[in-house]
mmCIF file of C-alpha atoms in Angstrom:
data_model
loop_
_atom_site.group_PDB
_atom_site.id
_atom_site.type_symbol
_atom_site.label_atom_id
_atom_site.label_comp_id
_atom_site.label_asym_id
_atom_site.label_seq_id
_atom_site.Cartn_x
_atom_site.Cartn_y
_atom_site.Cartn_z
ATOM 1 C CA UNK A 1 3.623 5.544 12.808
ATOM 2 C CA UNK A 2 3.902 2.391 14.917
ATOM 3 C CA UNK A 3 0.594 0.795 14.070
ATOM 4 C CA UNK A 4 0.123 -1.301 10.976
ATOM 5 C CA UNK A 5 -1.849 0.580 8.320
ATOM 6 C CA UNK A 6 -3.587 -1.574 5.714
ATOM 7 C CA UNK A 7 -4.784 0.299 2.608
ATOM 8 C CA UNK A 8 -7.280 -1.947 0.882
ATOM 9 C CA UNK A 9 -10.248 -2.181 -1.440
ATOM 10 C CA UNK A 10 -12.948 -4.698 -0.432
ATOM 11 C CA UNK A 11 -13.510 -6.192 -3.891
ATOM 12 C CA UNK A 12 -9.777 -6.753 -4.470
ATOM 13 C CA UNK A 13 -8.863 -10.438 -4.167
ATOM 14 C CA UNK A 14 -5.329 -9.705 -2.913
ATOM 15 C CA UNK A 15 -6.769 -7.351 -0.277
ATOM 16 C CA UNK A 16 -9.196 -10.001 0.955
ATOM 17 C CA UNK A 17 -6.415 -12.612 1.119
ATOM 18 C CA UNK A 18 -4.166 -10.209 3.013
ATOM 19 C CA UNK A 19 -6.910 -9.275 5.468
ATOM 20 C CA UNK A 20 -7.662 -12.951 6.064
ATOM 21 C CA UNK A 21 -3.947 -13.627 6.644
ATOM 22 C CA UNK A 22 -3.611 -10.733 9.110
ATOM 23 C CA UNK A 23 -6.680 -11.855 11.072
ATOM 24 C CA UNK A 24 -5.613 -15.527 11.049
ATOM 25 C CA UNK A 25 -2.247 -14.501 12.515
ATOM 26 C CA UNK A 26 -3.799 -12.140 15.096
ATOM 27 C CA UNK A 27 -2.044 -9.091 13.691
ATOM 28 C CA UNK A 28 -3.593 -5.777 14.746
ATOM 29 C CA UNK A 29 -4.056 -3.316 11.912
ATOM 30 C CA UNK A 30 -5.850 -0.112 10.993
ATOM 31 C CA UNK A 31 -7.677 -0.704 7.702
ATOM 32 C CA UNK A 32 -8.231 2.233 5.368
ATOM 33 C CA UNK A 33 -10.420 2.051 2.272
ATOM 34 C CA UNK A 34 -8.002 3.044 -0.469
ATOM 35 C CA UNK A 35 -10.567 5.032 -2.459
ATOM 36 C CA UNK A 36 -12.408 6.657 0.453
ATOM 37 C CA UNK A 37 -9.355 7.289 2.636
ATOM 38 C CA UNK A 38 -6.751 7.844 -0.060
ATOM 39 C CA UNK A 39 -3.272 8.310 1.389
ATOM 40 C CA UNK A 40 -2.368 11.957 1.830
ATOM 41 C CA UNK A 41 0.515 13.643 0.047
ATOM 42 C CA UNK A 42 2.728 13.128 3.136
ATOM 43 C CA UNK A 43 1.646 9.484 3.508
ATOM 44 C CA UNK A 44 2.447 8.796 -0.147
ATOM 45 C CA UNK A 45 5.857 10.424 0.258
ATOM 46 C CA UNK A 46 6.530 8.158 3.257
ATOM 47 C CA UNK A 47 5.323 5.078 1.348
ATOM 48 C CA UNK A 48 7.638 5.982 -1.547
ATOM 49 C CA UNK A 49 10.585 6.343 0.845
ATOM 50 C CA UNK A 50 9.957 2.756 1.995
ATOM 51 C CA UNK A 51 9.903 1.259 -1.501
ATOM 52 C CA UNK A 52 12.850 -0.560 -3.004
ATOM 53 C CA UNK A 53 11.757 0.071 -6.610
ATOM 54 C CA UNK A 54 10.291 3.544 -6.174
ATOM 55 C CA UNK A 55 7.173 4.388 -8.135
ATOM 56 C CA UNK A 56 7.275 1.065 -10.031
ATOM 57 C CA UNK A 57 6.587 -0.779 -6.779
ATOM 58 C CA UNK A 58 3.329 0.998 -5.991
ATOM 59 C CA UNK A 59 1.883 1.903 -9.413
ATOM 60 C CA UNK A 60 -0.656 -0.420 -11.016
ATOM 61 C CA UNK A 61 0.796 -0.085 -14.501
ATOM 62 C CA UNK A 62 -1.444 -2.840 -15.917
ATOM 63 C CA UNK A 63 -4.624 -1.125 -14.707
ATOM 64 C CA UNK A 64 -7.097 0.368 -17.158
ATOM 65 C CA UNK A 65 -6.828 3.725 -15.346
ATOM 66 C CA UNK A 66 -3.056 3.807 -15.902
ATOM 67 C CA UNK A 67 -3.382 2.853 -19.573
ATOM 68 C CA UNK A 68 -6.053 5.503 -20.180
ATOM 69 C CA UNK A 69 -3.750 8.232 -18.858
ATOM 70 C CA UNK A 70 -1.374 7.616 -21.738
ATOM 71 C CA UNK A 71 1.387 9.448 -19.853
ATOM 72 C CA UNK A 72 5.058 8.755 -19.416
ATOM 73 C CA UNK A 73 5.120 8.808 -15.616
ATOM 74 C CA UNK A 74 8.942 8.873 -15.666
ATOM 75 C CA UNK A 75 8.823 12.271 -17.390
ATOM 76 C CA UNK A 76 6.662 13.875 -14.663
ATOM 77 C CA UNK A 77 8.026 15.520 -11.520
ATOM 78 C CA UNK A 78 7.452 13.372 -8.420
ATOM 79 C CA UNK A 79 5.102 15.968 -6.923
ATOM 80 C CA UNK A 80 2.859 15.751 -10.008
ATOM 81 C CA UNK A 81 2.780 11.941 -9.850
ATOM 82 C CA UNK A 82 1.804 12.037 -6.169
ATOM 83 C CA UNK A 83 -0.990 14.540 -6.922
ATOM 84 C CA UNK A 84 -2.137 12.314 -9.790
ATOM 85 C CA UNK A 85 -2.309 9.304 -7.436
ATOM 86 C CA UNK A 86 -4.352 11.307 -4.925
ATOM 87 C CA UNK A 87 -6.775 12.252 -7.713
ATOM 88 C CA UNK A 88 -6.805 8.694 -9.130
ATOM 89 C CA UNK A 89 -6.149 6.219 -6.283
ATOM 90 C CA UNK A 90 -6.919 3.352 -8.702
ATOM 91 C CA UNK A 91 -3.356 3.932 -9.927
ATOM 92 C CA UNK A 92 -2.059 2.302 -6.738
ATOM 93 C CA UNK A 93 -1.336 -1.397 -6.470
ATOM 94 C CA UNK A 94 -3.334 -3.091 -3.752
ATOM 95 C CA UNK A 95 -3.087 -3.716 -0.907
ATOM 96 C CA UNK A 96 -0.447 -1.524 0.690
ATOM 97 C CA UNK A 97 0.591 -2.408 4.242
ATOM 98 C CA UNK A 98 3.052 -0.354 6.272
ATOM 99 C CA UNK A 99 4.165 0.137 9.839
ATOM 100 C CA UNK A 100 6.060 3.295 8.926
ATOM 101 C CA UNK A 101 9.382 1.458 8.677
ATOM 102 C CA UNK A 102 8.598 -1.402 6.301
ATOM 103 C CA UNK A 103 6.270 -1.747 3.354
ATOM 104 C CA UNK A 104 4.420 -4.670 1.786
ATOM 105 C CA UNK A 105 2.642 -4.176 -1.543
ATOM 106 C CA UNK A 106 0.271 -6.882 -2.755
ATOM 107 C CA UNK A 107 -0.483 -10.200 -1.117
ATOM 108 C CA UNK A 108 2.875 -11.504 0.101
ATOM 109 C CA UNK A 109 2.631 -13.931 3.066
ATOM 110 C CA UNK A 110 6.424 -14.127 3.440
ATOM 111 C CA UNK A 111 6.784 -10.356 3.755
ATOM 112 C CA UNK A 112 3.720 -10.188 6.023
ATOM 113 C CA UNK A 113 5.340 -12.777 8.307
ATOM 114 C CA UNK A 114 8.475 -10.640 8.606
ATOM 115 C CA UNK A 115 6.416 -7.522 9.257
ATOM 116 C CA UNK A 116 4.207 -9.189 11.873
ATOM 117 C CA UNK A 117 7.174 -10.794 13.684
ATOM 118 C CA UNK A 118 8.781 -7.386 13.920
ATOM 119 C CA UNK A 119 5.567 -6.065 15.503
ATOM 120 C CA UNK A 120 5.586 -8.904 18.066
ATOM 121 C CA UNK A 121 9.174 -8.109 19.032
ATOM 122 C CA UNK A 122 8.249 -4.439 19.531
ATOM 123 C CA UNK A 123 5.304 -5.425 21.770
ATOM 124 C CA UNK A 124 7.454 -7.721 23.932
ATOM 125 C CA UNK A 125 10.160 -5.057 24.332
ATOM 126 C CA UNK A 126 7.692 -2.316 25.309
#
């Protein structure tokens, strides 16, 4: 996965800010609607491998959906949590941006700068 994949939701403020930032900095990306094009099981596994805090980094624990589940996510096997996320993509923090090697969750201009500079270096080397 060399291209930048941007999982977003149009009414999410952080997603709109991130999209604006990417466009303003001429960063090419493939946008996927988080609820219509929910990451697959394999994509979620890859995203989790790129996290530094594991599930805590990508789960929207303050969301109403998460609270309504009333589950102890830490007690569930990873495969069950991934299936749960696929069934309820609102459990994911937004946006999620990845190039397959690095991951940015939420609106984070500093991390986006690092990610986009890395992409520019790859283009110039190719």
